[in-house]
Amino acid sequence: MPKPRKALVSLDSTPYYHCVSRCVRRAFLCGIDQLTGRSFEHRRGWIEERLLTLPRAFAIDICAYAVMHNHTHVVLHIDTDRAANWSQRDVIEHWHALFNGTLLSQRFLNDDPLSKSELFLIHELVACWRERLQSVSWFMRCLNETIARKANEEDGCTGRFWEGRFKCQALLDEAALAACMAYVDLNPIRAGMAETPESSEYTSIQRRIRSASNKTAAQKNIRSTQPAALQLFVGYPREPMPKGLPFRLEDYLELVDWTGRIIRDDKRGAIPSSLPPILDRLNLEPKAWLDMTRSFENRFCSLVG
């Protein structure tokens, strides 16, 4: 039986999670329906735009994502420290960016005089909303519900658009995180939707490569070489360790490129002697790495590490 989300998401164990949502209907989420010839490609833009907007409200960062024809992948990082440091006003403003809130919360933001009982209710609301703003389930709900409503309206129908539950995998260590991100970034290549990572539309790897290729931004500020909408690569673990992905951007891009060349069906698949240094640091055998990045979802259930 599927496990409840509270049994899968443990912030004491890891802040990183891989989530997959699949379309429940025969009609494509995106792409072209081969029976009718109708194109749904524009919906990939809906999903990417919504996905990259939500972190402004949530205490959650996007590490990797890929929008496929009938499903989406996203690797999330939950920033509990950020949520804990929000004031009551911050929490309410973030929640109002997603929902209308209540009349009481609107009065609070307008600095209307409130009684002690009303302030107590505000305190309870803020505690509830603070938890939701760092919840994987609420993040996926705000992503999928919006897309489902727009798609149903466009199709002129009602009912479910997504499967009832999204798949969730906890990424317990750096090796699992790197393998999952590469698996997500290389999804379009495995599916034959793209030839190279930089040509993979609606993926995090394409966005990162384009930002890294911006020489003008690189001359101004090294942080500008990474897209602001995605969690930053901050280099290998050290003291003090800044917030971000514990890898070097250059090493990760080299790793994805190397992995993508190996898993291409039209290549012989010979493993070169010069391996990306990130594999050595994570003590990963090349063959084991390639096996993980080919079948990450199938090899692991809910915990990866």
mmCIF file of C-alpha atoms in Angstrom:
data_model
loop_
_atom_site.group_PDB
_atom_site.id
_atom_site.type_symbol
_atom_site.label_atom_id
_atom_site.label_comp_id
_atom_site.label_asym_id
_atom_site.label_seq_id
_atom_site.Cartn_x
_atom_site.Cartn_y
_atom_site.Cartn_z
ATOM 1 C CA MET A 1 0.000 0.000 0.000
ATOM 2 C CA PRO A 2 1.185 3.565 -0.619
ATOM 3 C CA LYS A 3 2.719 5.223 2.432
ATOM 4 C CA PRO A 4 1.254 8.464 3.812
ATOM 5 C CA ARG A 5 3.316 11.572 3.087
ATOM 6 C CA LYS A 6 4.170 12.056 6.778
ATOM 7 C CA ALA A 7 5.936 8.679 6.665
ATOM 8 C CA LEU A 8 7.959 9.680 3.595
ATOM 9 C CA VAL A 9 8.898 13.283 4.388
ATOM 10 C CA SER A 10 11.222 13.565 7.376
ATOM 11 C CA LEU A 11 13.097 16.851 7.522
ATOM 12 C CA ASP A 12 15.314 15.429 10.277
ATOM 13 C CA SER A 13 16.652 12.909 7.738
ATOM 14 C CA THR A 14 16.901 15.000 4.563
ATOM 15 C CA PRO A 15 15.607 18.239 3.024
ATOM 16 C CA TYR A 16 15.733 16.832 -0.557
ATOM 17 C CA TYR A 17 12.817 15.081 -2.305
ATOM 18 C CA HIS A 18 12.084 13.850 -5.832
ATOM 19 C CA CYS A 19 8.427 14.164 -6.893
ATOM 20 C CA VAL A 20 6.730 12.790 -10.013
ATOM 21 C CA SER A 21 3.194 13.670 -11.188
ATOM 22 C CA ARG A 22 1.564 11.708 -14.007
ATOM 23 C CA CYS A 23 -1.406 12.574 -16.176
ATOM 24 C CA VAL A 24 -4.373 10.247 -15.634
ATOM 25 C CA ARG A 25 -6.082 10.685 -19.019
ATOM 26 C CA ARG A 26 -5.096 9.252 -22.389
ATOM 27 C CA ALA A 27 -4.716 12.758 -23.823
ATOM 28 C CA PHE A 28 -1.187 14.051 -23.498
ATOM 29 C CA LEU A 29 -0.264 16.490 -20.772
ATOM 30 C CA CYS A 30 1.968 18.088 -23.406
ATOM 31 C CA GLY A 31 3.153 17.258 -26.903
ATOM 32 C CA ILE A 32 0.987 16.211 -29.860
ATOM 33 C CA ASP A 33 -1.905 13.731 -29.674
ATOM 34 C CA GLN A 34 -1.167 11.226 -32.440
ATOM 35 C CA LEU A 35 -4.876 10.367 -32.899
ATOM 36 C CA THR A 36 -6.254 13.872 -33.313
ATOM 37 C CA GLY A 37 -3.111 15.777 -34.300
ATOM 38 C CA ARG A 38 -3.881 18.372 -31.649
ATOM 39 C CA SER A 39 -0.860 19.984 -29.999
ATOM 40 C CA PHE A 40 -0.651 20.448 -26.246
ATOM 41 C CA GLU A 41 2.941 21.651 -26.315
ATOM 42 C CA HIS A 42 2.035 25.056 -24.864
ATOM 43 C CA ARG A 43 1.107 23.397 -21.564
ATOM 44 C CA ARG A 44 4.771 22.722 -20.888
ATOM 45 C CA GLY A 45 5.192 26.479 -20.624
ATOM 46 C CA TRP A 46 2.304 26.644 -18.139
ATOM 47 C CA ILE A 47 3.985 24.106 -15.898
ATOM 48 C CA GLU A 48 7.469 25.606 -16.083
ATOM 49 C CA GLU A 49 6.186 29.109 -15.359
ATOM 50 C CA ARG A 50 4.101 27.956 -12.395
ATOM 51 C CA LEU A 51 6.895 25.743 -11.073
ATOM 52 C CA LEU A 52 9.459 28.548 -11.089
ATOM 53 C CA THR A 53 7.011 31.025 -9.519
ATOM 54 C CA LEU A 54 5.999 28.961 -6.483
ATOM 55 C CA PRO A 55 9.365 29.197 -4.615
ATOM 56 C CA ARG A 56 8.722 32.932 -4.187
ATOM 57 C CA ALA A 57 5.900 32.007 -1.807
ATOM 58 C CA PHE A 58 7.168 28.697 -0.380
ATOM 59 C CA ALA A 59 10.263 28.008 1.689
ATOM 60 C CA ILE A 60 11.155 25.456 -0.985
ATOM 61 C CA ASP A 61 13.822 25.581 -3.700
ATOM 62 C CA ILE A 62 13.862 23.907 -7.118
ATOM 63 C CA CYS A 63 16.985 21.791 -7.680
ATOM 64 C CA ALA A 64 15.996 20.126 -10.961
ATOM 65 C CA TYR A 65 12.914 19.659 -13.115
ATOM 66 C CA ALA A 66 11.799 18.213 -16.439
ATOM 67 C CA VAL A 67 8.393 18.615 -18.092
ATOM 68 C CA MET A 68 7.649 15.521 -20.174
ATOM 69 C CA HIS A 69 4.699 14.570 -22.396
ATOM 70 C CA ASN A 70 2.548 12.913 -19.735
ATOM 71 C CA HIS A 71 4.388 13.556 -16.482
ATOM 72 C CA THR A 72 6.644 15.997 -14.662
ATOM 73 C CA HIS A 73 9.736 15.524 -12.511
ATOM 74 C CA VAL A 74 10.908 17.953 -9.853
ATOM 75 C CA VAL A 75 13.634 17.743 -7.190
ATOM 76 C CA LEU A 76 12.811 19.953 -4.204
ATOM 77 C CA HIS A 77 14.814 21.329 -1.278
ATOM 78 C CA ILE A 78 12.920 22.352 1.858
ATOM 79 C CA ASP A 79 14.493 25.332 3.636
ATOM 80 C CA THR A 80 13.179 25.069 7.198
ATOM 81 C CA ASP A 81 15.486 27.836 8.455
ATOM 82 C CA ARG A 82 13.997 30.302 5.994
ATOM 83 C CA ALA A 83 10.459 29.474 7.100
ATOM 84 C CA ALA A 84 11.397 29.681 10.789
ATOM 85 C CA ASN A 85 12.848 33.179 10.329
ATOM 86 C CA TRP A 86 9.721 34.604 8.709
ATOM 87 C CA SER A 87 7.769 37.036 10.863
ATOM 88 C CA GLN A 88 4.000 36.725 11.228
ATOM 89 C CA ARG A 89 3.538 39.367 8.553
ATOM 90 C CA ASP A 90 5.956 37.542 6.238
ATOM 91 C CA VAL A 91 4.053 34.269 6.599
ATOM 92 C CA ILE A 92 0.699 35.920 5.867
ATOM 93 C CA GLU A 93 2.065 37.798 2.861
ATOM 94 C CA HIS A 94 3.558 34.591 1.448
ATOM 95 C CA TRP A 95 0.268 32.758 1.980
ATOM 96 C CA HIS A 96 -1.720 35.573 0.362
ATOM 97 C CA ALA A 97 0.507 35.207 -2.707
ATOM 98 C CA LEU A 98 -1.138 31.789 -3.130
ATOM 99 C CA PHE A 99 -4.616 32.184 -1.603
ATOM 100 C CA ASN A 100 -6.941 34.964 -0.467
ATOM 101 C CA GLY A 101 -6.474 34.122 3.193
ATOM 102 C CA THR A 102 -9.174 35.085 5.664
ATOM 103 C CA LEU A 103 -10.879 38.341 6.523
ATOM 104 C CA LEU A 104 -8.909 38.339 9.769
ATOM 105 C CA SER A 105 -5.536 37.935 8.016
ATOM 106 C CA GLN A 106 -6.452 40.704 5.586
ATOM 107 C CA ARG A 107 -7.305 42.989 8.508
ATOM 108 C CA PHE A 108 -3.948 42.127 10.109
ATOM 109 C CA LEU A 109 -2.055 43.189 6.969
ATOM 110 C CA ASN A 110 -4.066 46.409 6.870
ATOM 111 C CA ASP A 111 -2.939 47.144 10.464
ATOM 112 C CA ASP A 112 -6.540 47.248 11.685
ATOM 113 C CA PRO A 113 -6.949 47.098 15.487
ATOM 114 C CA LEU A 114 -7.446 43.499 16.673
ATOM 115 C CA SER A 115 -8.651 42.112 19.988
ATOM 116 C CA LYS A 116 -6.648 39.612 22.068
ATOM 117 C CA SER A 117 -8.792 36.725 20.845
ATOM 118 C CA GLU A 118 -8.305 37.806 17.240
ATOM 119 C CA LEU A 119 -4.526 38.048 17.752
ATOM 120 C CA PHE A 120 -4.590 34.539 19.211
ATOM 121 C CA LEU A 121 -6.390 33.299 16.094
ATOM 122 C CA ILE A 122 -3.784 35.058 13.933
ATOM 123 C CA HIS A 123 -1.065 33.233 15.883
ATOM 124 C CA GLU A 124 -2.753 29.892 15.171
ATOM 125 C CA LEU A 125 -3.236 30.728 11.492
ATOM 126 C CA VAL A 126 0.403 31.738 11.104
ATOM 127 C CA ALA A 127 1.596 28.502 12.736
ATOM 128 C CA CYS A 128 -0.560 26.462 10.354
ATOM 129 C CA TRP A 129 0.445 28.411 7.255
ATOM 130 C CA ARG A 130 4.141 28.350 8.187
ATOM 131 C CA GLU A 131 4.002 24.532 8.175
ATOM 132 C CA ARG A 132 2.154 24.440 4.870
ATOM 133 C CA LEU A 133 4.638 26.806 3.221
ATOM 134 C CA GLN A 134 7.392 24.249 3.802
ATOM 135 C CA SER A 135 5.261 21.225 2.867
ATOM 136 C CA VAL A 136 6.025 19.121 -0.221
ATOM 137 C CA SER A 137 2.355 18.108 -0.444
ATOM 138 C CA TRP A 138 1.104 21.703 -0.436
ATOM 139 C CA PHE A 139 3.746 22.707 -2.986
ATOM 140 C CA MET A 140 2.671 19.925 -5.359
ATOM 141 C CA ARG A 141 -0.980 20.755 -4.747
ATOM 142 C CA CYS A 142 -0.444 24.407 -5.712
ATOM 143 C CA LEU A 143 1.446 23.295 -8.814
ATOM 144 C CA ASN A 144 -0.875 20.546 -10.051
ATOM 145 C CA GLU A 145 -4.235 22.056 -9.150
ATOM 146 C CA THR A 146 -3.585 25.210 -11.175
ATOM 147 C CA ILE A 147 -2.507 23.230 -14.251
ATOM 148 C CA ALA A 148 -5.450 20.827 -13.941
ATOM 149 C CA ARG A 149 -7.978 23.672 -13.850
ATOM 150 C CA LYS A 150 -6.478 25.343 -16.925
ATOM 151 C CA ALA A 151 -6.246 22.069 -18.859
ATOM 152 C CA ASN A 152 -9.822 21.044 -18.003
ATOM 153 C CA GLU A 153 -11.084 24.437 -19.052
ATOM 154 C CA GLU A 154 -9.197 24.200 -22.332
ATOM 155 C CA ASP A 155 -10.468 20.645 -22.963
ATOM 156 C CA GLY A 156 -14.033 21.545 -21.981
ATOM 157 C CA CYS A 157 -14.297 18.715 -19.480
ATOM 158 C CA THR A 158 -14.256 17.972 -15.750
ATOM 159 C CA GLY A 159 -12.718 15.311 -13.556
ATOM 160 C CA ARG A 160 -9.190 14.308 -12.638
ATOM 161 C CA PHE A 161 -6.289 15.487 -14.748
ATOM 162 C CA TRP A 162 -3.493 14.044 -12.576
ATOM 163 C CA GLU A 163 -3.240 10.725 -10.799
ATOM 164 C CA GLY A 164 -4.536 10.919 -7.251
ATOM 165 C CA ARG A 165 -1.082 10.824 -5.645
ATOM 166 C CA PHE A 166 2.278 12.086 -6.778
ATOM 167 C CA LYS A 167 5.283 9.809 -6.293
ATOM 168 C CA CYS A 168 7.767 11.001 -3.671
ATOM 169 C CA GLN A 169 11.313 9.760 -3.019
ATOM 170 C CA ALA A 170 13.498 11.012 -0.157
ATOM 171 C CA LEU A 171 17.118 11.617 -1.217
ATOM 172 C CA LEU A 172 19.210 10.753 1.813
ATOM 173 C CA ASP A 173 22.758 11.602 0.732
ATOM 174 C CA GLU A 174 24.811 13.488 -1.857
ATOM 175 C CA ALA A 175 25.136 10.481 -4.165
ATOM 176 C CA ALA A 176 21.354 10.014 -4.260
ATOM 177 C CA LEU A 177 20.859 13.742 -4.869
ATOM 178 C CA ALA A 178 23.357 13.855 -7.752
ATOM 179 C CA ALA A 179 21.965 10.681 -9.354
ATOM 180 C CA CYS A 180 18.372 11.880 -9.087
ATOM 181 C CA MET A 181 19.131 15.315 -10.527
ATOM 182 C CA ALA A 182 20.990 13.759 -13.459
ATOM 183 C CA TYR A 183 18.135 11.284 -13.972
ATOM 184 C CA VAL A 184 15.639 14.157 -14.117
ATOM 185 C CA ASP A 185 17.794 16.360 -16.357
ATOM 186 C CA LEU A 186 18.400 13.512 -18.826
ATOM 187 C CA ASN A 187 14.754 12.395 -19.063
ATOM 188 C CA PRO A 188 14.124 14.103 -22.444
ATOM 189 C CA ILE A 189 17.233 12.487 -23.928
ATOM 190 C CA ARG A 190 16.223 9.006 -22.786
ATOM 191 C CA ALA A 191 12.729 9.626 -24.190
ATOM 192 C CA GLY A 192 14.118 10.725 -27.557
ATOM 193 C CA MET A 193 12.718 14.237 -27.162
ATOM 194 C CA ALA A 194 16.141 15.907 -27.391
ATOM 195 C CA GLU A 195 19.631 15.150 -28.679
ATOM 196 C CA THR A 196 21.640 17.032 -26.055
ATOM 197 C CA PRO A 197 21.082 18.538 -22.581
ATOM 198 C CA GLU A 198 21.254 22.097 -23.937
ATOM 199 C CA SER A 199 18.499 21.321 -26.454
ATOM 200 C CA SER A 200 16.199 19.777 -23.815
ATOM 201 C CA GLU A 201 13.266 22.188 -23.681
ATOM 202 C CA TYR A 202 11.542 22.913 -20.354
ATOM 203 C CA THR A 203 14.278 21.402 -18.189
ATOM 204 C CA SER A 204 16.486 22.765 -15.444
ATOM 205 C CA ILE A 205 19.662 21.628 -17.221
ATOM 206 C CA GLN A 206 18.896 23.776 -20.273
ATOM 207 C CA ARG A 207 18.244 26.782 -18.024
ATOM 208 C CA ARG A 208 21.520 26.219 -16.145
ATOM 209 C CA ILE A 209 23.552 25.809 -19.338
ATOM 210 C CA ARG A 210 22.124 28.990 -20.841
ATOM 211 C CA SER A 211 22.949 30.967 -17.686
ATOM 212 C CA ALA A 212 26.455 29.491 -17.512
ATOM 213 C CA SER A 213 27.016 30.460 -21.165
ATOM 214 C CA ASN A 214 26.186 34.112 -20.450
ATOM 215 C CA LYS A 215 29.697 35.583 -20.523
ATOM 216 C CA THR A 216 28.469 39.109 -19.812
ATOM 217 C CA ALA A 217 26.811 37.982 -16.589
ATOM 218 C CA ALA A 218 29.873 35.942 -15.649
ATOM 219 C CA GLN A 219 32.075 39.035 -15.873
ATOM 220 C CA LYS A 220 29.773 40.979 -13.569
ATOM 221 C CA ASN A 221 29.080 38.393 -10.871
ATOM 222 C CA ILE A 222 29.809 34.685 -10.654
ATOM 223 C CA ARG A 223 26.386 34.081 -9.032
ATOM 224 C CA SER A 224 24.802 35.547 -12.154
ATOM 225 C CA THR A 225 26.025 32.526 -14.118
ATOM 226 C CA GLN A 226 23.349 30.485 -12.306
ATOM 227 C CA PRO A 227 19.586 31.011 -12.784
ATOM 228 C CA ALA A 228 17.974 32.794 -9.838
ATOM 229 C CA ALA A 229 14.877 30.582 -10.023
ATOM 230 C CA LEU A 230 16.893 27.434 -9.221
ATOM 231 C CA GLN A 231 18.883 26.469 -6.160
ATOM 232 C CA LEU A 232 22.524 27.491 -6.519
ATOM 233 C CA PHE A 233 25.509 25.161 -6.748
ATOM 234 C CA VAL A 234 27.836 26.290 -3.951
ATOM 235 C CA GLY A 235 30.754 23.858 -4.293
ATOM 236 C CA TYR A 236 31.880 20.939 -2.203
ATOM 237 C CA PRO A 237 31.174 20.755 1.587
ATOM 238 C CA ARG A 238 33.341 23.027 3.710
ATOM 239 C CA GLU A 239 33.150 25.205 6.815
ATOM 240 C CA PRO A 240 31.274 27.475 6.821
ATOM 241 C CA MET A 241 29.037 25.885 4.194
ATOM 242 C CA PRO A 242 26.681 28.285 2.373
ATOM 243 C CA LYS A 243 23.180 27.173 1.474
ATOM 244 C CA GLY A 244 22.925 25.396 -1.850
ATOM 245 C CA LEU A 245 23.737 22.227 -3.744
ATOM 246 C CA PRO A 246 26.958 20.635 -2.420
ATOM 247 C CA PHE A 247 28.649 20.337 -5.824
ATOM 248 C CA ARG A 248 30.536 22.518 -8.287
ATOM 249 C CA LEU A 249 28.382 23.656 -11.206
ATOM 250 C CA GLU A 250 31.134 22.864 -13.721
ATOM 251 C CA ASP A 251 31.504 19.309 -12.388
ATOM 252 C CA TYR A 252 27.752 18.687 -12.483
ATOM 253 C CA LEU A 253 27.379 19.952 -16.056
ATOM 254 C CA GLU A 254 30.318 17.783 -17.116
ATOM 255 C CA LEU A 255 28.751 14.800 -15.341
ATOM 256 C CA VAL A 256 25.378 15.258 -17.066
ATOM 257 C CA ASP A 257 27.055 15.670 -20.458
ATOM 258 C CA TRP A 258 29.191 12.553 -19.914
ATOM 259 C CA THR A 259 26.216 10.511 -18.711
ATOM 260 C CA GLY A 260 24.027 11.685 -21.581
ATOM 261 C CA ARG A 261 26.618 10.595 -24.152
ATOM 262 C CA ILE A 262 26.889 7.128 -22.604
ATOM 263 C CA ILE A 263 23.160 6.390 -22.399
ATOM 264 C CA ARG A 264 22.452 7.366 -26.018
ATOM 265 C CA ASP A 265 21.077 4.301 -27.845
ATOM 266 C CA ASP A 266 23.091 5.078 -30.981
ATOM 267 C CA LYS A 267 26.370 5.013 -29.081
ATOM 268 C CA ARG A 268 28.414 1.942 -28.163
ATOM 269 C CA GLY A 269 28.432 2.931 -24.506
ATOM 270 C CA ALA A 270 32.131 2.522 -23.842
ATOM 271 C CA ILE A 271 33.127 4.195 -20.576
ATOM 272 C CA PRO A 272 36.050 6.593 -21.090
ATOM 273 C CA SER A 273 39.030 6.554 -18.758
ATOM 274 C CA SER A 274 38.649 10.243 -17.855
ATOM 275 C CA LEU A 275 35.695 10.392 -15.463
ATOM 276 C CA PRO A 276 34.055 13.535 -14.066
ATOM 277 C CA PRO A 277 35.732 14.262 -10.689
ATOM 278 C CA ILE A 278 32.384 14.295 -8.920
ATOM 279 C CA LEU A 279 32.165 10.495 -9.288
ATOM 280 C CA ASP A 280 35.485 10.050 -7.513
ATOM 281 C CA ARG A 281 34.434 12.328 -4.667
ATOM 282 C CA LEU A 282 31.165 10.446 -4.171
ATOM 283 C CA ASN A 283 32.935 7.050 -4.421
ATOM 284 C CA LEU A 284 30.625 5.921 -7.220
ATOM 285 C CA GLU A 285 31.580 3.243 -9.736
ATOM 286 C CA PRO A 286 30.845 4.401 -13.317
ATOM 287 C CA LYS A 287 28.719 1.349 -14.154
ATOM 288 C CA ALA A 288 26.697 1.707 -10.949
ATOM 289 C CA TRP A 289 26.186 5.412 -11.687
ATOM 290 C CA LEU A 290 24.914 4.718 -15.201
ATOM 291 C CA ASP A 291 22.576 2.030 -13.884
ATOM 292 C CA MET A 292 21.104 4.473 -11.348
ATOM 293 C CA THR A 293 20.612 7.280 -13.846
ATOM 294 C CA ARG A 294 18.880 4.967 -16.325
ATOM 295 C CA SER A 295 16.287 3.566 -13.925
ATOM 296 C CA PHE A 296 16.213 5.748 -10.828
ATOM 297 C CA GLU A 297 12.442 5.503 -10.284
ATOM 298 C CA ASN A 298 12.265 1.746 -10.810
ATOM 299 C CA ARG A 299 15.274 0.772 -8.689
ATOM 300 C CA PHE A 300 14.229 2.729 -5.619
ATOM 301 C CA CYS A 301 10.889 2.995 -3.842
ATOM 302 C CA SER A 302 10.526 5.874 -1.392
ATOM 303 C CA LEU A 303 14.002 6.206 0.190
ATOM 304 C CA VAL A 304 17.221 6.615 -1.776
ATOM 305 C CA GLY A 305 20.677 6.653 -0.224
#
